[in-house]
Amino acid sequence: IFCMQTLLASPKTALQARRGSPAPKRSATMVMERIRAGYNEVPVPVRNTFVHFFEDQTVAISRWVTCPAKPEENKIETATVSTCLPGGNDENQELLMDKEDPWACKSSQKEVLSSEQELRLNKTINREITHAASKGDVNTVLDVAWSHLNSMNGVNLATSLHRIARHSSEDPSQKMQIQSHPGFAPVMKAIERKARWAVESGQDSNSKEAQSGGFPAQCASIVAWSCATLSVRDDALFSILAELAGPRLHELKPYEVTNLVWAFAKLSVRSAALFQSVAQMLQCRRRGEYKAQCLAAAAWSFAKSSAIPRSTQNQLFKSIGDEILPQVNSLKPQEVANVVWSFGQMKIKHQRLCEEIANFLSTPSGFSRFSTTQLTNILTAFAQVHFRHSGSISKICGVILRNSHSLTPEESSSLLWSLAELNVHDRTLLVQKILDMAAADITCFKYEELVVLNTAAKKLSPYHQSFFDVCEAALGTLDG
């Protein structure tokens, strides 16, 4: 096994070393930079790497799992990188004319990996990705994905993006680093190419080819969820993902189905065909097939997208409400808020579900789990479907009053609209507090929010003159 520096020095030096002649010392940095440039800036791993110099001034990079005692079993990856070799062409060609030399081979010769070798390679790459992800740094994961880009299959690509997205959700400060990384755009392009090939080839996701080198339908859900988590909207990619996954929803697990439509709704990407296919699948589901969390995500997604006909919406939401009803206690606060918001947004009143959630909120342990924003959204949804429950409304208003300093202008206007819509006139302290804060910081409100706030205030607190004076002045300025 020859010294890396010696092999990278020049063809002549390499041959001298193999024939026992002394070789001058030379740094490998310059040649490795050439290799990187010829490889489109993709770093070439140096460890356990052999460099062969060929007649046509090409360098072949062969990477091995271990020091290859049995090369035919251990080699897992080959790549060819074009770069200029140092030294004169004529002299190099004379040195490399020895066809019996075991190091020499023709540049046109390309090693074809068997399906078993490809599978081993892809599994090795996946292990490297998960190991890099365990360090908690998205840049490390991107470095690994970028260095293996030409050898990665759909599963490798989806795994990389999923690990990156998961880390960014746990540590939002890393989200800004992701898109600035030079490897992120190539990874996204590679995902799009793989997905497009799977669509155009009509590949069966369960086939051996799809699992080893293709793009299974499950990858569409993983990629979509990851993009939504990273707030990366790519309409061309999502169009391909919808076309790929739509006819193959039966191949997905329940949470993969709901994650898929959640991602489309989160990024406001329209796909009527996909949502209609998912709605049909959900209507034909077996009871208990989808967990309450999945149904909550589905309800939010359909309410956010408004992509299915009204008649289908009513049937679907009724079935979702019926199944979630006995499982409300198993949902997280955000999931409860999303369910109520979804029914409110669609103007679908599920009386028993609303009562169950209101009773749950009325318990001391129930309220302690919810944030001011979540409680505001729940009260707004109750108002949208005209559901009154004095006990829960009183508790919600009490919690919000104690935390009124955290209300945003949008939440303040929504809250007052809800109280006016439900004819709640006994929450005087909360109403006064909101109007006082609005009058003191009126410039933070948008025009639409001020209109809603002004209308609700006239109904709930018609004598709060200081607010009306400031509000009318602000509306007049905005109108002008």
C-alpha atoms as one frame of an Amber mdcrd trajectory, in Angstrom:
protein
   0.000   0.000   0.000   1.605   3.201  -1.164   1.816   6.484   0.653  -1.013
   8.827  -0.335   1.389  11.686  -0.906   3.535   9.564  -3.197   0.572   8.421
  -5.283  -0.747  11.941  -5.671   2.624  13.421  -6.630   2.748  12.445 -10.344
   2.358   9.382 -12.593   6.099   9.113 -12.905   6.654   9.368  -9.160   4.011
   6.752  -8.519   5.583   4.318 -10.950   9.016   4.994  -9.494   7.713   4.177
  -6.043   6.226   0.919  -7.229   9.491  -0.064  -8.954  11.529   0.653  -5.833
  12.993   4.026  -6.885  13.109   6.822  -4.343  10.251   9.337  -4.651  10.513
  13.028  -3.776   8.312  14.259  -0.947   5.403  16.428  -1.995   2.223  17.650
  -0.317  -1.058  16.074  -1.446  -3.037  19.289  -0.916  -2.687  20.666  -4.454
  -3.767  17.489  -6.204  -6.657  16.932  -3.806  -7.860  20.457  -4.591  -7.839
  19.557  -8.264  -9.822  16.445  -7.483 -12.390  18.463  -5.575 -12.693  20.942
  -8.452 -13.146  18.162 -10.973 -15.756  16.548  -8.738 -17.959  19.642  -8.667
 -16.664  20.690  -5.267 -17.701  17.379  -3.646 -15.027  16.373  -1.094 -13.293
  13.098  -1.956 -12.706  10.896   1.109  -8.984  10.275   1.619  -9.097   7.578
   4.250  -8.627   4.065   2.845  -8.494   5.495  -0.670  -6.307   4.382  -3.594
  -5.512   6.748  -6.452  -4.839   5.304  -9.915  -3.401   7.370 -12.768  -4.700
   6.521 -16.232  -3.645   7.193 -19.794  -6.304   9.837 -20.461  -5.320  12.002
 -17.500  -8.139  10.760 -15.306  -7.959   9.867 -11.662 -10.114   7.015 -10.375
 -11.069   7.135  -6.737 -11.777   3.745  -5.190 -12.994   3.695  -1.599 -12.803
   0.629   0.610 -14.519  -0.356   3.839 -11.243  -1.641   5.288  -7.729  -2.263
   4.059  -8.636  -4.641   1.192  -7.150  -8.061   1.737  -9.879  -9.332  -0.603
 -10.659  -6.447  -2.958 -13.497  -8.180  -4.764 -15.407  -8.465  -1.461 -14.486
  -5.233   0.277 -14.757  -2.601  -2.414 -17.992  -0.644  -1.997 -17.676   2.440
  -4.162 -15.883   3.722  -7.256 -15.929   7.097  -8.916 -13.971   8.702 -11.729
 -12.748  12.272 -11.405 -11.300  14.256 -14.293  -8.225  16.311 -13.431  -4.977
  17.317 -15.060  -1.971  15.279 -14.059   1.327  17.033 -13.407   4.146  16.518
 -15.879   4.364  16.331 -19.678   1.800  14.344 -21.637   4.296  12.427 -23.796
   6.362  11.266 -20.863   3.257  10.236 -18.920   1.901   8.257 -21.845   5.176
   6.348 -22.239   5.203   5.483 -18.576   1.611   4.281 -18.643   1.812   2.120
 -21.773   2.613  -0.984 -19.758  -0.619  -2.958 -20.146   0.569  -5.676 -17.786
   0.827  -3.179 -14.941  -1.770  -4.279 -12.336  -2.467  -0.624 -11.490  -3.277
   0.420 -15.023  -6.705   0.189 -16.589  -8.564   1.886 -19.416 -10.495   5.016
 -18.625 -13.554   3.671 -20.419 -13.679   0.710 -18.064 -16.435   1.278 -15.490
 -17.109  -0.927 -12.557 -20.747  -1.993 -12.294 -21.877  -2.845  -8.793 -24.269
  -5.723  -8.314 -27.591  -5.115  -6.582 -26.177  -6.733  -3.434 -23.167  -4.407
  -3.507 -25.400  -1.398  -4.061 -27.546  -2.435  -1.123 -24.471  -2.800   1.074
 -23.255   0.611  -0.041 -26.619   2.259   0.679 -26.807   0.637   4.118 -23.304
   1.847   4.895 -24.234   5.388   3.838 -27.363   5.277   5.990 -25.277   4.254
   8.998 -22.946   7.178   8.379 -25.921   9.535   8.142 -27.467   8.345  11.390
 -24.096   8.463  13.129 -23.581  12.034  11.959 -27.113  12.921  13.090 -26.379
  11.561  16.562 -23.909  14.420  16.997 -26.785  16.898  16.795 -25.236  19.117
  14.118 -27.036  19.579  10.786 -23.821  20.628   9.058 -22.280  17.256   9.840
 -25.246  15.446   8.302 -25.085  17.669   5.208 -21.354  17.051   4.878 -21.929
  13.294   4.831 -24.837  13.536   2.374 -22.887  15.833   0.097 -19.812  13.595
   0.009 -21.909  10.518  -0.945 -24.379  12.284  -3.222 -23.661  10.307  -6.397
 -24.058   6.981  -4.588 -27.181   7.718  -2.543 -30.551   6.126  -3.254 -33.949
   7.580  -2.389 -33.933   6.165   1.126 -30.510   7.701   1.838 -31.645  11.097
   0.561 -34.913  11.011   2.496 -33.097   9.914   5.662 -30.619  12.777   5.349
 -33.322  15.399   4.908 -35.405  13.925   7.732 -32.486  14.017  10.188 -31.712
  17.604   9.195 -35.349  18.654   9.642 -35.697  16.892  12.973 -32.633  18.610
  14.380 -33.831  21.997  13.143 -37.179  21.489  14.898 -35.371  20.681  18.139
 -32.921  23.560  17.726 -34.414  26.352  15.540 -31.100  28.234  15.566 -29.724
  25.613  13.143 -32.426  26.310  10.542 -30.581  29.387   9.264 -27.427  27.330
   8.656 -29.092  24.711   6.493 -29.917  26.571   3.295 -26.575  28.397   3.367
 -24.681  25.080   3.364 -23.240  24.422  -0.128 -24.498  20.847  -0.046 -28.169
  21.598   0.654 -29.172  22.652  -2.881 -27.464  19.618  -4.512 -29.223  17.299
  -2.054 -32.608  18.835  -2.912 -31.903  18.542  -6.640 -30.895  14.910  -6.219
 -34.176  14.220  -4.382 -36.163  15.817  -7.187 -34.326  13.767  -9.830 -34.886
  10.508  -7.966 -38.572  11.242  -7.425 -39.094  12.285 -11.042 -37.402   9.122
 -12.283 -39.659   7.004 -10.043 -42.745   8.720 -11.507 -41.680   8.578 -15.152
 -40.452   4.985 -14.960 -43.653   3.781 -13.294 -41.527   2.024 -10.728 -43.233
  -0.284  -8.254 -42.305   0.948  -4.783 -42.194  -2.617  -3.478 -39.785  -3.813
  -6.145 -36.180  -4.642  -5.306 -35.019  -1.884  -7.673 -37.091   0.720  -5.868
 -35.836  -0.326  -2.460 -32.174  -0.381  -3.516 -31.779   2.447  -6.000 -35.153
   4.092  -6.485 -37.557   6.288  -4.571 -40.237   4.335  -2.634 -43.573   6.023
  -1.932 -42.675   6.285   1.769 -39.857   8.636   0.824 -42.408  11.087  -0.616
 -44.031  11.449   2.811 -40.674  11.790   4.589 -39.388  14.412   2.158 -42.640
  16.411   2.245 -42.701  16.428   6.063 -39.051  17.465   6.189 -39.550  20.335
   3.738 -42.543  21.611   5.721 -40.592  21.413   8.976 -37.730  23.358   7.362
 -40.202  25.842   5.760 -38.774  24.995   2.329 -41.451  25.333  -0.337 -40.598
  23.840  -3.732 -43.714  23.602  -5.890 -42.003  21.554  -8.612 -40.797  18.974
  -6.093 -44.163  18.796  -4.316 -45.950  18.310  -7.634 -43.750  15.267  -8.278
 -44.265  13.968  -4.736 -48.050  14.229  -5.115 -47.931  12.426  -8.451 -45.742
   9.716  -6.960 -47.611   9.146  -3.691 -51.207   9.739  -4.816 -51.744   6.369
  -6.541 -49.701   4.542  -3.871 -51.277   5.716  -0.639 -52.044   2.098   0.251
 -48.286   1.525   0.570 -48.005   4.143   3.330 -48.550   3.740   7.043 -51.356
   5.865   8.561 -48.991   8.453  10.032 -47.169   8.693   6.680 -50.460   9.497
   4.952 -51.371  12.268   7.400 -47.794  13.622   7.478 -47.970  13.932   3.702
 -51.126  16.065   3.588 -49.970  17.999   6.666 -46.850  19.066   4.769 -48.858
  20.227   1.735 -51.221  22.202   3.994 -48.401  23.643   6.093 -46.676  25.089
   3.032 -49.984  26.027   1.345 -49.197  23.843  -1.680 -52.417  22.958  -3.480
 -53.027  19.426  -4.757 -56.735  18.701  -5.061 -56.171  15.201  -6.462 -53.945
  14.173  -3.540 -56.320  15.533  -0.881 -59.326  13.858  -2.501 -57.473  10.524
  -2.594 -56.539  10.871   1.080 -60.127  11.840   1.983 -61.439   8.710   0.279
 -58.892   6.569   2.123 -59.810   8.127   5.470 -63.517   7.575   4.864 -62.845
   3.883   4.222 -60.562   3.432   7.236 -61.180   0.840   9.919 -61.957   2.174
  13.369 -58.734   2.327  15.350 -56.556   2.135  12.238 -55.523   5.779  12.652
 -54.441   7.094  16.039 -56.113  10.190  17.432 -52.947  12.196  16.754 -53.055
  11.256  13.069 -56.739  12.174  12.823 -56.034  15.535  14.479 -53.321  16.226
  11.905 -55.648  15.184   9.082 -58.453  17.462  10.311 -56.069  20.430  10.522
 -54.687  19.706   7.046 -58.100  19.536   5.380 -59.294  22.664   7.176 -56.154
  24.562   6.169 -56.273  23.514   2.526 -60.040  23.539   1.795 -59.265  21.167
  -1.060 -62.312  18.848  -0.966 -66.034  19.457  -1.689 -68.320  20.579   1.136
 -70.311  17.346   1.204 -67.129  15.296   1.562 -65.878  17.661   4.269 -69.002
  17.174   6.384 -68.865  13.380   6.192 -65.132  13.228   6.825 -65.142  15.632
   9.786 -68.098  13.895  11.402 -66.290  10.547  11.260 -63.079  12.125  12.600
 -64.983  13.803  15.440 -66.733  10.561  16.368 -63.433   8.686  16.589 -61.484
  11.385  18.445 -64.298  11.920  20.976 -63.307   9.133  23.438 -59.587   9.902
  23.020 -59.465  13.625  23.813 -57.437  13.002  26.978 -54.693  11.304  24.936
 -54.082  14.382  22.778 -51.468  17.029  23.464 -52.691  20.613  24.051 -51.652
  21.725  20.563 -53.469  18.780  19.015 -56.656  19.611  20.960 -56.396  23.237
  19.848 -55.840  22.117  16.231 -58.901  19.852  16.293 -61.179  22.594  17.660
 -59.688  25.156  15.261 -60.276  22.787  12.322 -63.964  22.317  13.078 -64.350
  26.051  13.656 -62.587  26.915  10.417 -64.873  24.578   8.469 -67.953  25.857
  10.368 -68.814  22.254  11.290 -70.364  21.890  14.735 -69.766  18.531  16.376
 -71.771  19.031  19.563 -70.515  16.013  21.502 -66.875  16.680  20.659 -67.181
  20.326  21.716 -68.784  19.280  25.005 -66.059  16.714  25.682 -63.307  19.264
  25.059 -65.108  21.925  27.118 -65.473  19.510  30.036 -61.807  18.590  29.738
 -60.842  22.265  29.790 -62.970  22.876  32.872 -60.785  20.611  34.987 -57.858
  22.256  36.863 -55.310  19.931  35.260 -56.727  20.633  31.811 -56.177  24.395
  31.837 -52.675  24.212  33.226 -51.464  22.469  30.067 -52.641  25.094  27.568
 -50.951  28.309  26.455 -52.732  31.647  26.020 -52.555  31.288  22.247 -54.107
  27.809  22.328 -56.931  28.931  24.621 -57.626  31.951  22.409 -57.834  29.703
  19.332 -60.201  27.314  21.134 -62.503  30.141  22.226 -62.485  31.547  18.689
 -63.418  28.128  17.280 -66.280  27.796  19.794 -67.570  31.163  18.606 -67.309
  30.148  14.938 -69.646  27.181  15.507 -71.767  29.068  18.112 -70.981  26.660
  20.933 -71.540  28.104  24.408 -70.277  26.442  27.548 -70.282  28.916  30.420
 -67.941  26.925  32.650 -65.130  26.532  30.109 -65.540  30.070  28.727 -65.245
  31.502  32.250 -62.086  29.467  32.915 -60.537  30.410  29.565 -61.162  34.119
  30.162 -59.684  33.903  33.657 -56.455  32.320  32.408 -56.147  34.813  29.549
 -56.738  37.773  31.895 -53.824  36.669  34.083 -51.605  36.394  31.000 -53.031
  39.256  28.956 -49.576  40.854  28.594 -48.630  38.061  26.167 -51.548  38.644
  23.755 -50.670  39.646  20.212 -52.784  42.219  18.311 -54.317  39.396  16.243
 -55.206  37.416  19.377 -56.699  40.492  21.055 -59.020  41.193  18.134 -59.975
  37.496  17.799 -60.684  37.236  21.523 -62.978  40.266  21.608 -64.747  39.092
  18.447 -65.352  35.685  20.090 -66.805  37.215  23.267 -69.079  39.466  21.207
 -70.162  36.577  18.973 -71.033  34.442  22.028 -72.752  37.378  23.791 -70.458
  37.104  26.803 -71.011  40.363  28.716 -69.749  39.332  32.157 -66.032  39.435
  31.335 -65.733  43.183  31.943 -62.212  43.143  33.380 -60.802  41.182  30.423
 -62.511  43.423  27.869 -61.301  46.575  29.622 -57.777  45.227  29.829 -57.639
  44.395  26.121 -59.028  47.789  25.081 -56.605  49.639  27.357 -53.635  47.758
  25.870 -54.928  48.363  22.339 -55.339  52.099  22.928 -51.808  52.326  24.306
 -50.269  50.539  21.309 -52.758  51.122  18.486 -50.082  51.350  15.748 -49.301
  47.631  16.138 -52.727  46.633  14.802 -53.480  45.991  11.148 -56.451  47.712
   9.549 -58.581  44.534   9.521 -57.771  43.838  13.167 -58.774  47.368  14.171
 -62.093  47.042  12.334 -62.870  43.769  14.159 -61.759  45.201  17.493 -63.793
  48.371  17.042 -66.957  46.456  16.122 -66.633  44.082  19.082 -65.863  46.955
  21.501 -69.048  48.776  20.517 -71.001  45.694  21.555 -69.077  44.746  24.706
 -67.896  48.113  26.063 -69.613  51.009  24.291 -68.428  53.618  26.822 -64.678
  53.057  26.528 -64.223  56.476  24.940 -60.433  56.613  25.087 -60.174  53.494
  22.939 -62.720  54.699  20.383 -60.978  58.060  20.006 -57.600  56.448  19.348
 -59.097  53.719  17.132 -61.093  56.125  14.938 -58.010  58.312  14.476 -55.937
  55.283  13.474 -58.619  54.002  11.083 -58.899  57.451   9.534 -55.138  57.565
   8.988 -55.118  54.088   7.446 -58.090  54.929   5.241 -56.314  58.030   4.052
